[in-house]
Tab-separated table of C-alpha atoms in Angstrom:
chain	number	residue	atom	x	y	z
A	482	UNK	CA	0.000	0.000	0.000
A	483	UNK	CA	1.449	3.370	-1.011
A	484	UNK	CA	0.497	6.743	0.373
A	485	UNK	CA	0.185	9.943	-1.572
A	486	UNK	CA	2.432	12.718	-0.182
A	487	UNK	CA	0.029	15.379	-1.489
A	488	UNK	CA	-2.934	14.276	0.614
A	489	UNK	CA	-4.858	16.477	3.060
A	490	UNK	CA	-2.429	15.658	5.872
A	491	UNK	CA	0.469	17.560	4.316
A	492	UNK	CA	1.308	21.250	4.064
A	493	UNK	CA	3.740	23.229	1.991
A	494	UNK	CA	6.403	25.472	3.516
A	495	UNK	CA	4.290	28.531	2.649
A	496	UNK	CA	1.217	27.048	4.355
A	497	UNK	CA	3.203	26.289	7.504
A	498	UNK	CA	4.586	29.843	7.512
A	499	UNK	CA	1.092	31.326	7.122
A	500	UNK	CA	-0.160	29.257	10.059
A	501	UNK	CA	2.871	30.213	12.145
A	502	UNK	CA	2.394	33.911	11.394
A	503	UNK	CA	-1.311	33.709	12.244
A	504	UNK	CA	-0.475	31.993	15.539
A	505	UNK	CA	2.077	34.734	16.355
A	506	UNK	CA	-0.522	37.442	15.708
A	507	UNK	CA	-3.039	35.605	17.859
A	508	UNK	CA	-0.497	35.232	20.672
A	509	UNK	CA	0.390	38.944	20.451
A	510	UNK	CA	-3.306	39.869	20.644
A	511	UNK	CA	-3.850	37.798	23.804
A	512	UNK	CA	-0.648	39.178	25.343
A	513	UNK	CA	-1.989	42.727	24.817
A	514	UNK	CA	-5.212	41.686	26.577
A	515	UNK	CA	-3.204	40.354	29.530
A	516	UNK	CA	-0.953	43.425	29.584
A	517	UNK	CA	-4.053	45.639	29.934
A	518	UNK	CA	-5.731	43.403	32.527
A	519	UNK	CA	-7.350	45.704	35.089
A	520	UNK	CA	-10.760	46.420	36.577
A	521	UNK	CA	-11.694	48.715	33.682
A	522	UNK	CA	-11.283	45.826	31.213
A	523	UNK	CA	-13.387	43.420	33.294
A	524	UNK	CA	-17.028	42.546	32.639
A	525	UNK	CA	-17.742	42.933	36.369
A	526	UNK	CA	-16.608	46.584	36.505
A	527	UNK	CA	-19.390	49.174	36.467
A	528	UNK	CA	-17.109	52.201	36.437
A	529	UNK	CA	-17.958	52.784	40.088
A	530	UNK	CA	-17.543	49.340	41.650
A	531	UNK	CA	-17.342	45.616	41.093
A	532	UNK	CA	-20.500	43.580	40.481
A	533	UNK	CA	-18.616	40.404	41.503
A	534	UNK	CA	-18.046	41.869	44.975
A	535	UNK	CA	-21.475	43.373	45.539
A	536	UNK	CA	-20.502	46.802	44.216
A	537	UNK	CA	-17.415	47.251	46.399
A	538	UNK	CA	-14.651	49.497	45.105
A	539	UNK	CA	-11.382	47.557	45.014
A	540	UNK	CA	-8.152	49.183	46.235
A	541	UNK	CA	-6.240	51.173	43.610
A	542	UNK	CA	-3.609	48.434	43.220
A	543	UNK	CA	-6.281	45.835	42.438
A	544	UNK	CA	-7.985	48.231	40.022
A	545	UNK	CA	-4.691	48.512	38.109
A	546	UNK	CA	-4.015	44.759	37.945
A	547	UNK	CA	-7.410	43.066	38.198
A	548	UNK	CA	-8.254	40.212	40.538
A	549	UNK	CA	-8.952	36.476	40.360
A	550	UNK	CA	-12.573	37.173	39.299
A	551	UNK	CA	-11.401	39.247	36.285
A	552	UNK	CA	-13.272	38.294	33.111
A	553	UNK	CA	-12.483	39.657	29.648
A	554	UNK	CA	-15.401	40.596	27.410
A	555	UNK	CA	-14.782	39.089	23.980
A	556	UNK	CA	-17.466	41.381	22.516
A	557	UNK	CA	-16.551	44.845	23.848
A	558	UNK	CA	-19.654	46.742	22.715
């Protein structure tokens, strides 16, 4: 039994490079999200307090870095 090297399980150098470049862009995007992680980028933040903590206002340091309950909104509008 012989196998065809051009089947669906193979990729050209260009295809591998395109996938690699797409993965790099995706990784960079998620790194930017993490770099900006803070209360104001969390779905729980109302602008005045945190819904996850009953409306409490976190300390300034937590507001800058976010907390364990931080959730990113994939649809920001």
